[in-house]
Tab-separated table of C-alpha atoms in Angstrom:
chain	number	residue	atom	x	y	z
A	284	UNK	CA	-1.692	26.618	1.865
A	285	UNK	CA	1.268	29.369	2.561
A	286	UNK	CA	4.129	28.085	1.066
A	287	UNK	CA	7.553	30.180	0.880
A	288	UNK	CA	8.815	32.425	-1.948
A	289	UNK	CA	11.204	29.463	-2.571
A	290	UNK	CA	8.559	27.028	-3.251
A	291	UNK	CA	6.082	29.066	-4.744
A	292	UNK	CA	8.929	29.514	-7.550
A	293	UNK	CA	9.541	26.019	-7.794
A	294	UNK	CA	5.835	25.677	-7.999
A	295	UNK	CA	5.615	27.758	-11.063
A	296	UNK	CA	8.332	26.184	-12.553
A	297	UNK	CA	11.223	28.904	-12.138
A	298	UNK	CA	13.364	25.410	-11.384
A	299	UNK	CA	12.204	23.277	-13.748
A	300	UNK	CA	9.466	20.632	-14.766
A	301	UNK	CA	10.694	17.675	-12.369
A	302	UNK	CA	10.562	20.614	-9.046
A	303	UNK	CA	7.485	21.513	-10.660
A	304	UNK	CA	5.847	18.489	-10.835
A	305	UNK	CA	6.530	17.533	-7.370
A	306	UNK	CA	5.589	20.809	-5.858
A	307	UNK	CA	2.319	20.439	-7.288
A	308	UNK	CA	1.721	16.831	-6.149
A	309	UNK	CA	2.947	18.367	-2.770
A	310	UNK	CA	0.486	21.454	-2.745
A	311	UNK	CA	-2.662	18.904	-4.068
A	312	UNK	CA	-2.009	16.751	-1.214
A	313	UNK	CA	-1.247	19.076	1.389
A	314	UNK	CA	-5.109	21.346	0.002
A	315	UNK	CA	-6.557	17.672	0.577
A	316	UNK	CA	-5.127	17.189	3.893
A	317	UNK	CA	-5.818	20.630	4.792
A	318	UNK	CA	-2.052	21.405	5.373
A	319	UNK	CA	-1.135	24.992	6.634
A	320	UNK	CA	2.500	24.687	4.941
A	321	UNK	CA	5.517	22.036	3.971
A	322	UNK	CA	7.760	20.652	6.449
A	323	UNK	CA	10.926	18.968	5.863
A	324	UNK	CA	11.444	15.159	5.834
A	325	UNK	CA	14.190	13.061	6.655
A	326	UNK	CA	13.929	9.973	4.913
A	327	UNK	CA	11.192	8.600	2.114
A	328	UNK	CA	10.250	5.463	1.527
A	329	UNK	CA	8.618	4.607	-2.246
A	330	UNK	CA	6.082	2.404	-3.574
A	331	UNK	CA	5.173	1.821	-7.510
A	332	UNK	CA	8.498	-0.216	-8.179
A	333	UNK	CA	6.712	-3.745	-9.286
A	334	UNK	CA	5.828	-3.753	-13.076
A	335	UNK	CA	2.602	-5.462	-12.302
A	336	UNK	CA	1.271	-2.516	-9.909
A	337	UNK	CA	2.277	0.832	-12.465
A	338	UNK	CA	2.651	-0.708	-15.971
A	339	UNK	CA	3.505	0.351	-19.237
A	340	UNK	CA	2.415	3.897	-18.818
A	341	UNK	CA	4.548	3.798	-14.781
A	342	UNK	CA	8.180	2.450	-16.691
A	343	UNK	CA	7.566	5.915	-19.222
A	344	UNK	CA	6.520	7.817	-16.346
A	345	UNK	CA	9.877	6.983	-13.844
A	346	UNK	CA	12.142	6.663	-17.503
A	347	UNK	CA	11.691	10.544	-18.269
A	348	UNK	CA	11.631	11.595	-14.381
A	349	UNK	CA	14.755	10.364	-14.096
A	350	UNK	CA	16.532	11.525	-16.470
A	351	UNK	CA	17.094	14.713	-13.788
A	352	UNK	CA	15.297	13.751	-11.107
A	353	UNK	CA	17.584	13.189	-7.842
A	354	UNK	CA	16.423	12.669	-4.058
A	355	UNK	CA	17.266	14.359	-2.197
A	356	UNK	CA	17.520	12.796	1.446
A	357	UNK	CA	17.278	8.783	2.145
A	358	UNK	CA	15.179	7.479	-0.004
A	359	UNK	CA	13.822	3.348	-0.071
A	360	UNK	CA	11.696	1.316	-2.235
A	361	UNK	CA	9.357	-1.443	-2.168
A	362	UNK	CA	9.980	-4.574	-3.869
A	363	UNK	CA	9.592	-5.326	-7.440
A	364	UNK	CA	7.385	-8.080	-8.641
A	365	UNK	CA	10.515	-10.370	-9.778
A	366	UNK	CA	14.034	-11.648	-7.645
A	367	UNK	CA	16.659	-11.022	-10.769
A	368	UNK	CA	19.223	-14.096	-8.894
A	369	UNK	CA	16.492	-16.703	-9.610
A	370	UNK	CA	14.147	-15.027	-12.807
A	371	UNK	CA	15.799	-18.173	-15.000
A	372	UNK	CA	13.705	-20.727	-12.688
A	373	UNK	CA	10.069	-19.421	-13.589
A	374	UNK	CA	10.383	-20.287	-17.499
A	375	UNK	CA	6.686	-18.574	-17.298
A	376	UNK	CA	7.688	-15.149	-16.676
A	377	UNK	CA	7.976	-12.844	-20.399
A	378	UNK	CA	11.244	-10.786	-21.482
A	379	UNK	CA	8.841	-7.748	-21.681
A	380	UNK	CA	8.890	-7.995	-18.187
A	381	UNK	CA	12.143	-8.599	-17.610
A	382	UNK	CA	13.292	-5.411	-19.971
A	383	UNK	CA	10.445	-3.576	-17.736
A	384	UNK	CA	10.948	-4.284	-14.575
A	385	UNK	CA	14.621	-3.753	-15.418
A	386	UNK	CA	13.772	-0.145	-16.727
A	387	UNK	CA	12.339	0.537	-13.769
A	388	UNK	CA	15.046	-0.467	-10.822
A	389	UNK	CA	17.595	0.974	-13.001
A	390	UNK	CA	15.569	4.882	-13.075
A	391	UNK	CA	15.352	4.484	-9.130
A	392	UNK	CA	18.393	4.158	-8.848
A	393	UNK	CA	19.442	6.708	-11.496
A	394	UNK	CA	17.527	9.146	-8.978
A	395	UNK	CA	19.715	7.924	-6.122
A	396	UNK	CA	17.547	5.690	-4.316
A	397	UNK	CA	18.693	3.203	-1.840
A	398	UNK	CA	18.250	-0.338	-3.138
A	399	UNK	CA	16.517	-1.692	-1.028
A	400	UNK	CA	13.495	-3.434	-2.523
A	401	UNK	CA	11.828	-3.999	0.969
A	402	UNK	CA	8.445	-3.644	2.237
A	403	UNK	CA	9.616	-3.834	5.479
A	404	UNK	CA	12.972	-1.030	5.600
A	405	UNK	CA	12.142	-0.838	9.321
A	406	UNK	CA	13.960	-4.495	9.665
A	407	UNK	CA	17.198	-2.975	7.525
A	408	UNK	CA	18.038	0.260	9.234
A	409	UNK	CA	17.713	1.587	12.688
A	410	UNK	CA	14.818	3.896	13.279
A	411	UNK	CA	16.166	7.790	13.788
A	412	UNK	CA	14.583	9.058	17.241
A	413	UNK	CA	11.588	9.351	17.985
A	414	UNK	CA	9.259	12.621	16.285
A	415	UNK	CA	10.969	12.262	13.634
A	416	UNK	CA	9.185	13.596	10.471
A	417	UNK	CA	9.271	10.811	7.397
A	418	UNK	CA	7.372	9.738	4.125
A	419	UNK	CA	5.849	6.112	3.967
A	420	UNK	CA	4.029	5.086	1.202
A	421	UNK	CA	3.873	1.201	1.881
A	422	UNK	CA	1.138	1.135	4.087
A	423	UNK	CA	2.234	-1.613	6.856
A	424	UNK	CA	6.071	0.569	6.615
A	425	UNK	CA	3.796	3.762	7.752
A	426	UNK	CA	2.428	2.291	9.534
A	427	UNK	CA	4.678	0.665	11.414
A	428	UNK	CA	6.653	3.827	11.949
A	429	UNK	CA	3.619	5.611	13.491
A	430	UNK	CA	2.629	3.121	15.900
A	431	UNK	CA	5.442	1.218	16.748
A	432	UNK	CA	8.723	3.082	15.885
A	433	UNK	CA	7.410	7.013	17.694
A	434	UNK	CA	7.876	8.436	13.872
A	435	UNK	CA	5.733	10.710	11.956
A	436	UNK	CA	3.744	9.604	8.448
A	437	UNK	CA	0.764	10.149	6.847
A	438	UNK	CA	0.054	7.067	4.880
A	439	UNK	CA	1.754	8.609	1.515
A	440	UNK	CA	0.768	7.621	-1.871
A	441	UNK	CA	3.367	6.402	-4.423
A	442	UNK	CA	3.489	9.689	-5.854
A	443	UNK	CA	3.513	12.519	-2.661
A	444	UNK	CA	6.077	10.554	-1.230
A	445	UNK	CA	8.357	10.590	-4.805
A	446	UNK	CA	8.006	14.352	-4.519
A	447	UNK	CA	8.553	14.200	-0.531
A	448	UNK	CA	11.573	12.642	-1.886
A	449	UNK	CA	12.581	15.097	-4.204
A	450	UNK	CA	12.126	18.163	-2.613
A	451	UNK	CA	12.571	16.932	1.291
A	452	UNK	CA	9.042	18.083	2.251
A	453	UNK	CA	5.687	16.628	3.309
A	454	UNK	CA	2.812	19.171	4.158
A	455	UNK	CA	2.603	19.536	7.442
A	456	UNK	CA	-1.565	17.728	8.415
A	457	UNK	CA	-2.846	15.169	10.026
A	458	UNK	CA	-0.872	12.673	11.778
A	459	UNK	CA	2.927	14.502	11.185
A	460	UNK	CA	0.713	16.723	14.089
A	461	UNK	CA	1.305	16.919	17.559
A	462	UNK	CA	-2.644	16.564	18.728
A	463	UNK	CA	-4.027	13.762	16.833
A	464	UNK	CA	-7.235	12.504	18.290
A	465	UNK	CA	-8.101	9.313	18.658
A	466	UNK	CA	-12.113	8.632	18.598
A	467	UNK	CA	-12.196	4.685	18.606
A	468	UNK	CA	-11.025	1.817	20.395
A	469	UNK	CA	-11.246	-2.003	19.056
A	470	UNK	CA	-11.522	-4.157	22.300
A	471	UNK	CA	-9.053	-7.466	21.373
A	472	UNK	CA	-11.516	-10.001	22.819
A	473	UNK	CA	-9.627	-12.887	21.096
A	474	UNK	CA	-7.837	-15.059	23.899
A	475	UNK	CA	-4.376	-16.380	22.444
A	476	UNK	CA	-4.191	-14.628	19.070
A	477	UNK	CA	-1.889	-16.476	16.542
A	478	UNK	CA	-0.295	-13.747	14.013
A	479	UNK	CA	-3.101	-14.593	11.639
A	480	UNK	CA	-5.516	-13.098	14.234
A	481	UNK	CA	-3.915	-9.959	14.491
A	482	UNK	CA	-3.787	-9.511	10.776
A	483	UNK	CA	-7.761	-9.820	10.854
A	484	UNK	CA	-8.009	-8.047	13.681
A	485	UNK	CA	-5.664	-5.163	11.443
A	486	UNK	CA	-8.100	-5.325	8.351
A	487	UNK	CA	-10.785	-5.161	10.124
A	488	UNK	CA	-8.965	-2.040	12.321
A	489	UNK	CA	-8.773	-0.379	8.922
A	490	UNK	CA	-12.248	-0.759	7.288
A	491	UNK	CA	-13.942	0.573	11.084
A	492	UNK	CA	-11.180	3.377	12.076
A	493	UNK	CA	-10.487	6.622	10.086
A	494	UNK	CA	-7.152	7.627	10.856
A	495	UNK	CA	-5.614	6.044	14.149
A	496	UNK	CA	-7.267	3.462	16.274
A	497	UNK	CA	-6.766	2.577	19.690
A	498	UNK	CA	-6.526	-0.948	20.370
A	499	UNK	CA	-7.278	-2.487	23.806
A	500	UNK	CA	-6.916	-6.708	25.257
A	501	UNK	CA	-3.737	-7.450	23.390
A	502	UNK	CA	-0.550	-7.969	25.652
A	503	UNK	CA	2.543	-7.487	24.044
A	504	UNK	CA	2.005	-8.961	20.810
A	505	UNK	CA	5.596	-10.636	18.958
A	506	UNK	CA	6.926	-8.670	16.053
A	507	UNK	CA	5.787	-11.035	13.397
A	508	UNK	CA	2.497	-10.466	14.999
A	509	UNK	CA	2.498	-6.897	15.529
A	510	UNK	CA	3.930	-6.641	10.854
A	511	UNK	CA	0.408	-9.342	10.332
A	512	UNK	CA	-1.470	-6.299	12.459
A	513	UNK	CA	0.529	-3.531	10.636
A	514	UNK	CA	0.414	-5.301	7.087
A	515	UNK	CA	-3.786	-6.027	7.916
A	516	UNK	CA	-4.574	-2.753	8.455
A	517	UNK	CA	-2.699	-1.030	6.207
A	518	UNK	CA	-4.529	-3.292	3.430
A	519	UNK	CA	-8.548	-2.264	4.277
A	520	UNK	CA	-8.996	1.477	4.428
A	521	UNK	CA	-7.142	4.758	5.463
A	522	UNK	CA	-6.062	4.325	9.146
A	523	UNK	CA	-1.886	4.652	9.894
A	524	UNK	CA	-1.627	4.630	13.435
A	525	UNK	CA	-2.169	2.951	16.368
A	526	UNK	CA	-1.813	2.247	20.061
A	527	UNK	CA	-2.506	-0.259	22.349
A	528	UNK	CA	-4.184	1.019	26.074
A	529	UNK	CA	-4.486	-0.632	29.293
A	530	UNK	CA	-7.378	1.258	30.446
A	531	UNK	CA	-9.936	2.768	28.094
A	532	UNK	CA	-10.976	6.128	28.435
A	533	UNK	CA	-14.408	7.045	28.530
A	534	UNK	CA	-14.782	9.745	25.355
A	535	UNK	CA	-13.581	7.170	22.550
A	536	UNK	CA	-15.802	4.661	20.375
A	537	UNK	CA	-15.506	1.742	21.166
A	538	UNK	CA	-16.436	-1.348	18.999
A	539	UNK	CA	-15.292	-5.247	19.851
A	540	UNK	CA	-13.424	-7.094	17.584
A	541	UNK	CA	-14.391	-11.027	18.636
A	542	UNK	CA	-15.004	-14.360	17.251
A	543	UNK	CA	-17.768	-12.780	14.663
A	544	UNK	CA	-16.413	-9.832	13.725
A	545	UNK	CA	-12.922	-12.367	13.361
A	546	UNK	CA	-15.281	-15.189	10.797
A	547	UNK	CA	-16.316	-12.274	9.000
A	548	UNK	CA	-12.849	-11.127	7.644
A	549	UNK	CA	-11.948	-15.143	7.699
A	550	UNK	CA	-14.485	-15.715	5.603
A	551	UNK	CA	-14.053	-12.547	3.373
A	552	UNK	CA	-10.234	-13.603	2.618
A	553	UNK	CA	-10.173	-17.587	3.031
A	554	UNK	CA	-11.917	-18.978	-0.073
A	555	UNK	CA	-9.645	-22.781	-0.240
A	556	UNK	CA	-9.922	-25.526	2.407
A	557	UNK	CA	-5.472	-26.398	1.059
A	558	UNK	CA	-3.614	-24.827	-1.685
A	559	UNK	CA	-1.058	-25.977	-3.826
A	560	UNK	CA	2.101	-23.819	-2.650
A	561	UNK	CA	2.600	-22.157	1.022
A	562	UNK	CA	3.989	-18.889	0.206
A	563	UNK	CA	5.681	-16.639	3.280
A	564	UNK	CA	6.253	-12.858	4.028
A	565	UNK	CA	3.894	-10.279	3.019
A	566	UNK	CA	5.650	-8.324	4.564
A	567	UNK	CA	8.857	-9.441	3.988
A	568	UNK	CA	9.727	-11.872	6.486
A	569	UNK	CA	12.543	-10.027	9.442
A	570	UNK	CA	15.490	-11.935	11.056
A	571	UNK	CA	13.508	-12.458	13.704
A	572	UNK	CA	10.997	-14.523	11.546
A	573	UNK	CA	13.967	-16.475	9.895
A	574	UNK	CA	14.997	-17.716	12.750
A	575	UNK	CA	12.208	-18.641	14.157
A	576	UNK	CA	11.186	-20.753	10.994
A	577	UNK	CA	14.857	-21.742	10.984
A	578	UNK	CA	13.862	-23.460	14.713
A	579	UNK	CA	10.365	-24.676	13.677
A	580	UNK	CA	11.488	-26.917	10.543
A	581	UNK	CA	14.167	-28.531	12.351
A	582	UNK	CA	14.497	-32.410	11.352
A	583	UNK	CA	10.818	-31.226	8.893
A	584	UNK	CA	10.435	-30.696	4.986
A	585	UNK	CA	7.576	-29.241	3.049
A	586	UNK	CA	5.791	-31.762	1.766
A	587	UNK	CA	4.152	-28.953	-0.809
A	588	UNK	CA	6.385	-25.574	-2.576
A	589	UNK	CA	7.179	-22.972	-0.535
A	590	UNK	CA	7.697	-19.386	-1.281
A	591	UNK	CA	9.684	-16.893	1.567
A	592	UNK	CA	9.985	-13.917	0.843
A	593	UNK	CA	12.552	-11.392	2.492
A	594	UNK	CA	14.522	-8.403	1.847
A	595	UNK	CA	17.978	-8.889	0.266
A	596	UNK	CA	20.110	-7.236	3.421
A	597	UNK	CA	17.872	-9.147	5.680
A	598	UNK	CA	18.842	-12.448	3.750
A	599	UNK	CA	22.030	-11.837	4.107
A	600	UNK	CA	22.533	-11.495	7.849
A	601	UNK	CA	20.302	-14.794	7.865
A	602	UNK	CA	22.669	-16.643	5.368
A	603	UNK	CA	26.310	-15.088	7.769
A	604	UNK	CA	23.433	-16.759	10.901
A	605	UNK	CA	22.883	-20.071	9.294
A	606	UNK	CA	18.760	-19.605	9.317
A	607	UNK	CA	18.862	-19.893	5.582
A	608	UNK	CA	21.221	-23.877	5.361
A	609	UNK	CA	17.628	-24.982	7.880
A	610	UNK	CA	14.837	-23.343	6.150
A	611	UNK	CA	16.519	-24.260	2.473
A	612	UNK	CA	17.294	-27.871	3.720
A	613	UNK	CA	13.327	-28.248	4.385
A	614	UNK	CA	12.372	-27.564	0.659
A	615	UNK	CA	11.364	-23.617	1.566
A	616	UNK	CA	12.726	-20.955	-1.594
A	617	UNK	CA	13.943	-17.630	-0.180
A	618	UNK	CA	13.494	-15.104	-2.865
A	619	UNK	CA	14.484	-11.110	-2.319
A	620	UNK	CA	13.306	-8.216	-4.168
A	621	UNK	CA	9.957	-9.104	-4.359
A	622	UNK	CA	7.108	-10.504	-2.137
A	623	UNK	CA	4.175	-12.344	-2.039
A	624	UNK	CA	1.718	-9.014	-2.994
A	625	UNK	CA	1.355	-8.932	-7.172
A	626	UNK	CA	4.483	-10.889	-7.631
A	627	UNK	CA	3.988	-12.503	-11.182
A	628	UNK	CA	6.560	-15.429	-9.573
A	629	UNK	CA	3.389	-16.979	-8.758
A	630	UNK	CA	2.153	-18.864	-11.633
A	631	UNK	CA	-1.592	-18.810	-12.380
A	632	UNK	CA	-1.442	-21.187	-15.614
A	633	UNK	CA	-0.106	-23.140	-12.377
A	634	UNK	CA	-1.956	-22.692	-8.891
A	635	UNK	CA	-5.240	-21.980	-8.693
A	636	UNK	CA	-4.611	-21.807	-4.527
A	637	UNK	CA	-2.462	-20.492	-1.837
A	638	UNK	CA	-1.842	-21.263	1.338
A	639	UNK	CA	-0.469	-18.463	3.573
A	640	UNK	CA	-0.722	-17.137	7.368
A	641	UNK	CA	-0.444	-13.708	5.807
A	642	UNK	CA	-4.330	-11.068	5.051
A	643	UNK	CA	-2.350	-8.477	3.061
A	644	UNK	CA	-1.343	-11.281	0.834
A	645	UNK	CA	-4.840	-13.447	0.789
A	646	UNK	CA	-6.166	-10.040	-0.108
A	647	UNK	CA	-3.955	-9.617	-2.956
A	648	UNK	CA	-3.901	-12.828	-4.025
A	649	UNK	CA	-7.443	-13.292	-4.312
A	650	UNK	CA	-8.144	-9.390	-5.571
A	651	UNK	CA	-4.997	-9.040	-7.743
A	652	UNK	CA	-3.040	-11.844	-9.134
A	653	UNK	CA	-6.092	-13.787	-9.052
A	654	UNK	CA	-5.805	-16.967	-7.112
A	655	UNK	CA	-7.764	-18.663	-3.875
A	656	UNK	CA	-6.298	-18.535	-0.394
A	657	UNK	CA	-6.029	-21.089	2.102
A	658	UNK	CA	-5.520	-19.182	5.557
A	659	UNK	CA	-3.542	-20.445	8.248
A	660	UNK	CA	-1.484	-19.272	11.189
A	661	UNK	CA	2.087	-20.722	10.871
A	662	UNK	CA	2.371	-22.985	13.764
A	663	UNK	CA	-0.604	-24.845	11.535
A	664	UNK	CA	1.391	-24.837	8.262
A	665	UNK	CA	4.615	-25.800	10.267
A	666	UNK	CA	2.260	-29.538	11.601
A	667	UNK	CA	-0.149	-29.744	8.458
A	668	UNK	CA	2.215	-29.048	5.925
A	669	UNK	CA	5.663	-30.625	6.754
A	670	UNK	CA	6.791	-33.583	7.569
B	195	UNK	CA	-18.170	23.424	-3.787
B	196	UNK	CA	-16.300	22.908	-0.647
B	197	UNK	CA	-12.581	22.526	-1.841
B	198	UNK	CA	-11.021	22.551	-4.765
B	199	UNK	CA	-7.523	19.636	-4.979
B	200	UNK	CA	-6.683	20.009	-8.505
B	201	UNK	CA	-7.515	22.871	-11.329
B	202	UNK	CA	-9.763	22.259	-14.246
B	203	UNK	CA	-13.251	22.070	-16.240
B	204	UNK	CA	-15.107	18.846	-17.715
B	205	UNK	CA	-18.033	17.789	-18.534
B	206	UNK	CA	-18.935	14.147	-18.529
B	207	UNK	CA	-21.990	11.892	-16.787
B	208	UNK	CA	-22.013	11.195	-13.719
B	209	UNK	CA	-20.851	7.211	-12.629
B	210	UNK	CA	-21.692	7.577	-8.943
B	211	UNK	CA	-20.872	4.972	-6.025
B	212	UNK	CA	-20.867	4.980	-2.267
B	213	UNK	CA	-18.525	3.005	-1.967
B	214	UNK	CA	-14.511	4.128	-1.411
B	215	UNK	CA	-12.126	2.713	-4.041
B	216	UNK	CA	-9.146	0.875	-4.251
B	217	UNK	CA	-7.559	1.813	-7.677
B	218	UNK	CA	-5.073	-1.188	-7.674
B	219	UNK	CA	-7.302	-3.780	-7.078
B	220	UNK	CA	-10.563	-3.015	-8.110
B	221	UNK	CA	-9.784	-0.942	-11.229
B	222	UNK	CA	-8.509	-2.345	-15.056
B	223	UNK	CA	-5.999	0.284	-15.543
B	224	UNK	CA	-5.909	0.130	-19.368
B	225	UNK	CA	-9.392	0.140	-19.831
B	226	UNK	CA	-11.281	1.640	-16.828
B	227	UNK	CA	-12.916	-1.046	-16.160
B	228	UNK	CA	-14.408	-2.279	-12.264
B	229	UNK	CA	-13.551	-5.184	-11.922
B	230	UNK	CA	-13.992	-6.842	-7.863
B	231	UNK	CA	-17.317	-7.595	-7.736
B	232	UNK	CA	-18.033	-6.266	-4.015
B	233	UNK	CA	-18.269	-2.692	-6.171
B	234	UNK	CA	-21.812	-1.626	-6.916
B	235	UNK	CA	-20.623	-0.124	-10.331
B	236	UNK	CA	-18.465	-3.729	-10.948
B	237	UNK	CA	-18.319	-4.266	-14.630
B	238	UNK	CA	-18.597	-0.090	-15.741
B	239	UNK	CA	-16.215	1.660	-16.913
B	240	UNK	CA	-15.334	4.982	-15.053
B	241	UNK	CA	-14.227	6.142	-18.370
B	242	UNK	CA	-14.531	9.753	-19.226
B	243	UNK	CA	-16.977	10.118	-16.223
B	244	UNK	CA	-17.195	12.609	-13.816
B	245	UNK	CA	-16.430	10.091	-11.256
B	246	UNK	CA	-18.710	10.550	-7.967
B	247	UNK	CA	-17.386	8.418	-5.408
B	248	UNK	CA	-16.466	8.938	-0.670
B	249	UNK	CA	-12.360	8.504	-0.965
B	250	UNK	CA	-9.845	6.106	-2.288
B	251	UNK	CA	-9.155	3.350	-0.062
B	252	UNK	CA	-6.023	0.999	-0.017
B	253	UNK	CA	-2.514	0.933	-1.645
B	254	UNK	CA	-0.670	4.405	-2.404
B	255	UNK	CA	0.178	2.860	-5.944
B	256	UNK	CA	-3.373	3.227	-6.659
B	257	UNK	CA	-2.099	6.812	-7.709
B	258	UNK	CA	-0.005	5.167	-10.683
B	259	UNK	CA	-3.204	3.626	-11.565
B	260	UNK	CA	-5.267	6.774	-11.834
B	261	UNK	CA	-2.045	7.952	-13.849
B	262	UNK	CA	-1.533	4.614	-16.807
B	263	UNK	CA	-5.751	5.381	-16.650
B	264	UNK	CA	-4.693	8.480	-17.890
B	265	UNK	CA	-2.025	7.430	-20.384
B	266	UNK	CA	-3.765	4.914	-21.809
B	267	UNK	CA	-7.410	7.217	-22.195
B	268	UNK	CA	-9.191	5.964	-19.612
B	269	UNK	CA	-9.643	8.215	-17.213
B	270	UNK	CA	-12.281	10.047	-15.428
B	271	UNK	CA	-13.019	13.373	-16.816
B	272	UNK	CA	-13.026	14.669	-13.031
B	273	UNK	CA	-13.161	13.486	-10.010
B	274	UNK	CA	-15.760	14.271	-6.634
B	275	UNK	CA	-15.074	12.826	-3.859
B	276	UNK	CA	-16.654	13.918	-0.140
B	277	UNK	CA	-13.030	12.986	1.741
B	278	UNK	CA	-9.917	13.409	0.142
B	279	UNK	CA	-6.901	10.780	-0.119
B	280	UNK	CA	-3.807	11.228	-0.603
B	281	UNK	CA	-3.714	8.440	-3.341
B	282	UNK	CA	-6.654	9.750	-5.364
B	283	UNK	CA	-5.313	14.108	-4.449
B	284	UNK	CA	-1.704	12.685	-5.904
B	285	UNK	CA	-2.946	10.770	-8.682
B	286	UNK	CA	-4.855	13.281	-9.717
B	287	UNK	CA	-2.485	16.328	-9.679
B	288	UNK	CA	-0.217	14.156	-11.662
B	289	UNK	CA	-3.033	12.803	-14.534
B	290	UNK	CA	-4.038	16.402	-14.490
B	291	UNK	CA	-7.869	15.162	-13.776
B	292	UNK	CA	-9.657	18.251	-12.339
B	293	UNK	CA	-10.785	16.804	-8.666
B	294	UNK	CA	-13.181	18.707	-6.287
B	295	UNK	CA	-13.966	17.776	-2.455
B	296	UNK	CA	-18.440	18.259	-1.467
B	297	UNK	CA	-19.722	18.183	1.924
B	298	UNK	CA	-22.121	15.343	2.537
B	299	UNK	CA	-25.253	17.123	1.197
B	300	UNK	CA	-23.824	18.128	-2.408
B	301	UNK	CA	-22.847	14.156	-2.561
B	302	UNK	CA	-25.877	13.060	-2.287
B	303	UNK	CA	-27.673	15.878	-4.140
B	304	UNK	CA	-25.470	14.402	-7.506
B	305	UNK	CA	-27.515	12.123	-9.170
B	306	UNK	CA	-26.201	8.790	-11.341
B	307	UNK	CA	-26.524	9.010	-15.055
B	308	UNK	CA	-26.487	12.934	-15.395
B	309	UNK	CA	-24.620	15.145	-17.272
B	310	UNK	CA	-23.068	17.419	-15.471
B	311	UNK	CA	-19.802	20.285	-15.793
B	312	UNK	CA	-17.344	20.681	-12.974
B	313	UNK	CA	-15.855	23.743	-13.315
B	314	UNK	CA	-12.914	24.929	-10.295
B	315	UNK	CA	-12.404	28.531	-11.818
B	316	UNK	CA	-16.075	30.107	-11.455
B	317	UNK	CA	-16.655	27.352	-8.551
B	318	UNK	CA	-19.414	25.844	-9.664
B	319	UNK	CA	-20.920	22.283	-10.416
B	320	UNK	CA	-23.820	21.898	-12.857
């Protein structure tokens, strides 16, 4: 990879340890993706915010880094583990977790990030104009940005996005280029797919696709289904872009996603027939989804605990528009700054299984939180779990 | 040797899997033990090994898992992949773990359990 003399100097430590570390990361990721140079980016979205995932080593690293590191471009951050506004309601969370999570939050704020604590930055901000280079570490957000927002990012890692935030640069490679080849088309064979089906399609596509895939046989899914597709895809593989295609070209490899393939994904992630509690929001729910939910809940109440995750910015808007009232009246608990994935708010001593409509949520609930999962589309959750 | 991603020299016993690794979900960041049953190296520890695997998958936060493993003295001494992904590359860069990318043919020729040395300066695996 070719570096400018300024970049070389930073890599050699002439501008301090922080920039040297950042450039070391950019050079490694540049070499890894065969980049020929670094290019400017305008927005970095960082992962590595939840104490559950980054642990003591991560907390300490960020505390040290934030002594002099400052972000150079717009930077937003992923969810934390907990919602500090509601933490007193969750007795099983220990003080150590709260202390370390607060330290991580404060380190990011010290570095100058916008405290969004959301995996859905695309639901909070207007996206910049098409073809803008960004650096998104949250996989569902990277896939959304590339596939539905017309932006350009690779599926960044926590450190590569952090290095991009500090330097304002990213390696010019893979999905950042104009001439990406998409050698595979996935043929959606399911009629009237729910958002859960789209999540499973995404999970399947992430497994079989490489960097980018075409998807045929799909007509204008709603935002909930699009987000489910992005979430599922980001969980299972390295694929970071899809495009819906009408007519199939002759050159790409064709793979069908039908009943059989869907059942395989379902059986891998659905391990319980019913859940003790319900969680909605992985990715966190947007305004449109909260509006839908409030309409679906008119005159109904949840028969069990239901945790609903959305970003704080979206929660504020939804309160003004009165969507939250209806959801809370029906017994839904609105939580912000965290999400279904890897939150310790779910007490595993009291919870054996969780009902959710999220494939991404299911994967992490099963593999990291360590509970069983009961998968159902939202319409079925409302039908079967409310009265 | 095909491509150096992170420089360095290290010696260790090969732990090889043909499954791509999701560091966040599959590896215990304190001990380095593989805790996901789906892996053929389930319950084995990656600590002090030369970890040979196709590439990383899944969460971008896996980079922190690699950094945590190093901080907890439970990291592999080197990693060898057939494809470099950003999560593993950036994790190794920050944790100073030598990492190289090799061809499929070279990957196939590396035997699990063998003691090998990875030296990016002399561009050798022996």
